[in-house]
Amino acid sequence: MDNQKIETRLFINNEFRPSASGKQFKVVNPFTREPIAEVHEANEQDVDDAVAAAKAAFPAWRDLGPKERGACLHKLADLIQESMNDLAYLESISTGRPVSQYFDAAAAADNLSYFAEAGWTIQGTSSLHTPGHLNLTVKQPYGVVGCIIPWNIPVLAFVMKVAPAVAAGNTVVLKSSEKAPLTSLYVANLIAKAGFPPGVINVLSGYGVPAGAAIASHMEIRCLSFTGSSFTGQKIQAAAAKSNMKVVHMELGGKSPAVVFEDADLESAAVQTQFSVRMLSGQACIANTRIYIQESVAEKFLALFKEKFTAARVGDNPLEPSSHHGPQVDEIQYNRIKNYLEIGEKEGKLTAGGDAKDGFFIKPTVFENTPEDARIMKEEIFGPVVAINTFKSEEEAVEKANDTNFGLYASVFTKDVDRAVRMSKALEAGVVGVNCTSPSMANDTAFGGFKMSGLGRDGYLHSLENYVETKSILFKTGSS
Ligand code: NAD
């Protein structure tokens, strides 16, 4: 792909335009550390313009049937599928993602294809139970939906929000992350080609403040879907409450535990748990960043784990198909992780990895025997860093695994079916993997977090519910 052709303007009402303020921000390649684009930065005025376009587009879009709306979604799925190489390239040069690990476009196309048909499944109920009445409940779109997405899985996060929102008849104003605006703008360019009428999907680039904050507190936005850190989620929820009490749906951070019992297939547990922490250079919400291993097999597991985890070659250009471990997304994230490594060395024992001292690369890093109340056990580091501790009994494992404010994904490795059932019930997480861990996922099950890891659920059978309101209609049919 030609870097000169990278789109950098805002996408409002099916047109690309400069930001109202004329301000732009730099996107830097985290591998070369060279600037690659100057992207237009949205402010409150741009958010107002995008919301006005979405509001104007809403009645006609709502009144189209699922078949017509679905045709646009199907076309967008095809266009994204055809653009896989360009999207992988853009994500790689802007976020450092190895092209070999670029799964987002394929997953996004699948998501769009599902929601292209699923609009028909939005259904209410009917009742004759009130004498003299035929009563109904119906599901209706909110109107303008705001979407705010992170940088680690930009195209997938974009589609997981926008596809169900527009399939349900809403119109959308989406803000991408300031660290990864390029693929969202690329997808914006496909939106008019897919046949979406002007204003149905608007795409803004910019920072949390002012653009994200303006979306969170906008009086015309009735529903907001956010994916990002729990810290930002709290600010967004407060802004929503202070403005118009818009409905918020959130997919937030994690500190996910994997519990490995002595009867588990240790080889399989080691292969899976190390990949969970290593993928996306540890920049995944669902990474099992705390591992609890039963004391009797700790030594064996640690040897298997470290051998695989530390084998990752660090320092390769993520554009090379042979590269499997990219740099951290930018200098801020790199410094943040380095800071946690320093904190961790005071709190526990670093037994493998550390700062690669080569650009923004961090080596897959292991801490052992860290006190449970240490910061690196409690806070999301968002890097290839794992803390491995031991336990003696099942009760102790459950207590340690649940001793966190997060609750996104937990996993348990054991061959004992009764124990697997007990653990699945006891672990406080929105998703529990038994003999598997993240990124294992199923499209039709619910995805979302307990505690501070989220509000609401995504998934083929769950997402539409986030974007509709329920209304009761009471029909008096005469005396009876
Ligand atoms: P972040 O919270 O820093 O930013 C996310 C988005 O919020 C960005 O677009 C940012 O510009 C915007 N934002 C920042 N401040 C804002 C404000 N005051 N008002 C409105 N918007 C604001 O998160 P990030 O660093 O982009 O992403 C990493 C985080 O996302 C991690 O915590 C990770 O666990 C989480 N995440 C969760 C999931 C999930 O499905 N649960 C998926 C991916 C990432």
CSV table of N, CA and C and ligand atoms in Angstrom, one decimal, residues 148-153 175-179 206-209 211-214 216 226-233 235-236 251-254 284-286 333 380 382 408 447 453, ligand 1:
chain,number,residue,atom,x,y,z
A,148,ILE,N,-16.7,4.4,21.2
A,148,ILE,CA,-15.3,4.8,21.4
A,148,ILE,C,-14.5,3.6,21.5
A,149,ILE,N,-13.5,3.5,20.7
A,149,ILE,CA,-12.7,2.2,20.7
A,149,ILE,C,-11.2,2.4,21.0
A,150,PRO,N,-10.6,1.2,21.4
A,150,PRO,CA,-9.2,1.3,21.8
A,150,PRO,C,-8.3,1.0,20.5
A,151,TRP,N,-7.0,0.9,20.8
A,151,TRP,CA,-6.0,0.8,19.7
A,151,TRP,C,-5.5,-0.7,19.5
A,152,ASN,N,-5.9,-1.6,20.4
A,152,ASN,CA,-5.2,-2.9,20.2
A,152,ASN,C,-5.9,-3.8,19.2
A,153,ILE,N,-7.2,-3.7,19.0
A,153,ILE,CA,-7.9,-4.4,18.0
A,153,ILE,C,-8.9,-3.5,17.3
A,175,LYS,N,-15.5,7.2,17.5
A,175,LYS,CA,-14.2,7.8,17.6
A,175,LYS,C,-13.2,6.7,17.8
A,176,SER,N,-12.1,6.7,16.9
A,176,SER,CA,-11.1,5.7,17.1
A,176,SER,C,-10.1,6.2,18.1
A,177,SER,N,-9.1,5.4,18.4
A,177,SER,CA,-8.0,5.8,19.4
A,177,SER,C,-7.0,6.6,18.7
A,178,GLU,N,-6.5,7.6,19.4
A,178,GLU,CA,-5.4,8.5,18.9
A,178,GLU,C,-4.2,7.7,18.5
A,179,LYS,N,-4.0,6.5,19.1
A,179,LYS,CA,-2.9,5.7,18.8
A,179,LYS,C,-3.1,4.8,17.5
A,206,GLY,N,-9.2,11.3,17.0
A,206,GLY,CA,-8.8,12.3,18.0
A,206,GLY,C,-8.6,11.7,19.4
A,207,TYR,N,-8.4,12.6,20.3
A,207,TYR,CA,-8.0,12.2,21.7
A,207,TYR,C,-9.2,12.0,22.5
A,208,GLY,N,-9.0,11.4,23.7
A,208,GLY,CA,-10.1,11.2,24.7
A,208,GLY,C,-10.7,12.6,25.1
A,209,VAL,N,-9.8,13.6,25.2
A,209,VAL,CA,-10.2,14.9,25.5
A,209,VAL,C,-9.6,15.8,24.4
A,211,ALA,N,-12.4,15.1,22.0
A,211,ALA,CA,-13.4,14.4,21.2
A,211,ALA,C,-14.2,13.3,22.0
A,212,GLY,N,-13.5,12.4,22.7
A,212,GLY,CA,-14.2,11.3,23.4
A,212,GLY,C,-15.1,11.9,24.5
A,213,ALA,N,-14.6,12.9,25.2
A,213,ALA,CA,-15.4,13.4,26.3
A,213,ALA,C,-16.6,14.1,25.7
A,214,ALA,N,-16.5,14.7,24.5
A,214,ALA,CA,-17.7,15.4,23.9
A,214,ALA,C,-18.7,14.4,23.6
A,216,ALA,N,-19.1,11.4,25.1
A,216,ALA,CA,-19.6,10.9,26.4
A,216,ALA,C,-20.6,11.8,27.0
A,226,PHE,N,-18.5,1.5,24.7
A,226,PHE,CA,-17.1,1.9,24.9
A,226,PHE,C,-16.2,0.6,25.1
A,227,THR,N,-15.1,0.6,24.5
A,227,THR,CA,-14.1,-0.5,24.8
A,227,THR,C,-12.8,0.3,25.1
A,228,GLY,N,-12.2,0.0,26.3
A,228,GLY,CA,-11.0,0.6,26.7
A,228,GLY,C,-10.7,0.3,28.1
A,229,SER,N,-9.9,1.1,28.8
A,229,SER,CA,-9.5,0.8,30.1
A,229,SER,C,-10.6,1.1,31.1
A,230,SER,N,-10.5,0.4,32.3
A,230,SER,CA,-11.5,0.7,33.3
A,230,SER,C,-11.4,2.1,33.8
A,231,PHE,N,-10.2,2.6,33.8
A,231,PHE,CA,-10.0,4.0,34.3
A,231,PHE,C,-10.8,5.0,33.4
A,232,THR,N,-10.7,4.8,32.1
A,232,THR,CA,-11.4,5.7,31.2
A,232,THR,C,-12.9,5.4,31.3
A,233,GLY,N,-13.2,4.1,31.5
A,233,GLY,CA,-14.7,3.7,31.6
A,233,GLY,C,-15.3,4.5,32.7
A,235,LYS,N,-14.6,7.4,33.9
A,235,LYS,CA,-14.8,8.8,33.5
A,235,LYS,C,-16.0,8.9,32.5
A,236,ILE,N,-16.1,7.9,31.6
A,236,ILE,CA,-17.2,8.0,30.6
A,236,ILE,C,-18.5,7.8,31.3
A,251,GLU,N,-16.7,-2.6,27.6
A,251,GLU,CA,-15.8,-3.7,27.6
A,251,GLU,C,-14.5,-3.2,28.1
A,252,LEU,N,-14.0,-3.6,29.3
A,252,LEU,CA,-12.9,-2.9,29.9
A,252,LEU,C,-11.7,-3.8,30.2
A,253,GLY,N,-10.9,-3.4,31.1
A,253,GLY,CA,-9.6,-4.1,31.3
A,253,GLY,C,-9.7,-5.4,32.0
A,254,GLY,N,-8.6,-6.1,32.2
A,254,GLY,CA,-8.6,-7.4,32.9
A,254,GLY,C,-7.2,-7.7,33.6
A,284,ALA,N,-3.4,-7.3,25.3
A,284,ALA,CA,-4.8,-7.9,25.1
A,284,ALA,C,-5.5,-7.9,26.4
A,285,CYS,N,-6.8,-7.4,26.4
A,285,CYS,CA,-7.5,-7.3,27.6
A,285,CYS,C,-7.7,-8.7,28.3
A,286,ILE,N,-7.7,-9.8,27.5
A,286,ILE,CA,-8.1,-11.1,28.0
A,286,ILE,C,-6.8,-11.9,28.4
A,333,GLN,N,3.4,3.7,26.1
A,333,GLN,CA,3.1,2.3,26.6
A,333,GLN,C,4.3,1.6,27.0
A,380,GLU,N,-3.5,-3.6,35.7
A,380,GLU,CA,-3.3,-4.1,34.3
A,380,GLU,C,-2.0,-3.5,33.7
A,382,PHE,N,-0.6,-4.4,30.6
A,382,PHE,CA,-0.8,-4.3,29.2
A,382,PHE,C,0.5,-4.5,28.4
A,408,LEU,N,-12.7,-10.5,33.8
A,408,LEU,CA,-13.0,-10.6,32.3
A,408,LEU,C,-12.9,-12.1,31.9
A,447,PHE,N,-19.8,-12.4,25.7
A,447,PHE,CA,-18.4,-11.9,26.1
A,447,PHE,C,-18.6,-10.6,26.8
A,453,SER,N,-14.5,-5.1,34.9
A,453,SER,CA,-14.1,-5.4,33.5
A,453,SER,C,-15.2,-5.1,32.5
B,1,NAD,P1,-8.0,3.9,26.9
B,1,NAD,O1,-9.1,3.8,28.0
B,1,NAD,O2,-6.8,4.7,27.2
B,1,NAD,O3,-8.7,4.6,25.6
B,1,NAD,C1,-9.8,4.0,25.0
B,1,NAD,C2,-10.5,5.0,24.1
B,1,NAD,O4,-11.0,6.0,25.0
B,1,NAD,C3,-9.6,5.8,23.2
B,1,NAD,O5,-10.3,6.0,22.0
B,1,NAD,C4,-9.4,7.1,23.9
B,1,NAD,O6,-9.1,8.2,23.1
B,1,NAD,C5,-10.7,7.3,24.6
B,1,NAD,N1,-10.7,8.1,25.8
B,1,NAD,C6,-9.7,8.4,26.7
B,1,NAD,N2,-10.1,9.3,27.6
B,1,NAD,C7,-11.4,9.5,27.4
B,1,NAD,C8,-12.3,10.4,28.0
B,1,NAD,N3,-12.0,11.1,29.1
B,1,NAD,N4,-13.6,10.4,27.5
B,1,NAD,C9,-13.9,9.7,26.5
B,1,NAD,N5,-13.0,8.9,25.8
B,1,NAD,C10,-11.8,8.8,26.3
B,1,NAD,O7,-7.6,2.4,26.5
B,1,NAD,P2,-6.6,2.0,25.4
B,1,NAD,O8,-5.2,2.2,26.0
B,1,NAD,O9,-6.9,2.6,24.1
B,1,NAD,O10,-6.9,0.4,25.3
B,1,NAD,C11,-6.4,-0.5,26.2
B,1,NAD,C12,-7.4,-0.8,27.2
B,1,NAD,O11,-8.6,-1.3,26.6
B,1,NAD,C13,-7.0,-1.9,28.2
B,1,NAD,O12,-7.4,-1.6,29.5
B,1,NAD,C14,-7.7,-3.1,27.7
B,1,NAD,O13,-7.9,-4.1,28.6
B,1,NAD,C15,-9.0,-2.6,27.2
B,1,NAD,N6,-9.6,-3.4,26.2
B,1,NAD,C16,-10.7,-4.1,26.6
B,1,NAD,C17,-11.3,-5.0,25.7
B,1,NAD,C18,-12.5,-5.8,26.1
B,1,NAD,O14,-13.2,-6.3,25.2
B,1,NAD,N7,-12.8,-5.9,27.4
B,1,NAD,C19,-10.9,-5.1,24.4
B,1,NAD,C20,-9.7,-4.4,24.0
B,1,NAD,C21,-9.1,-3.5,24.9
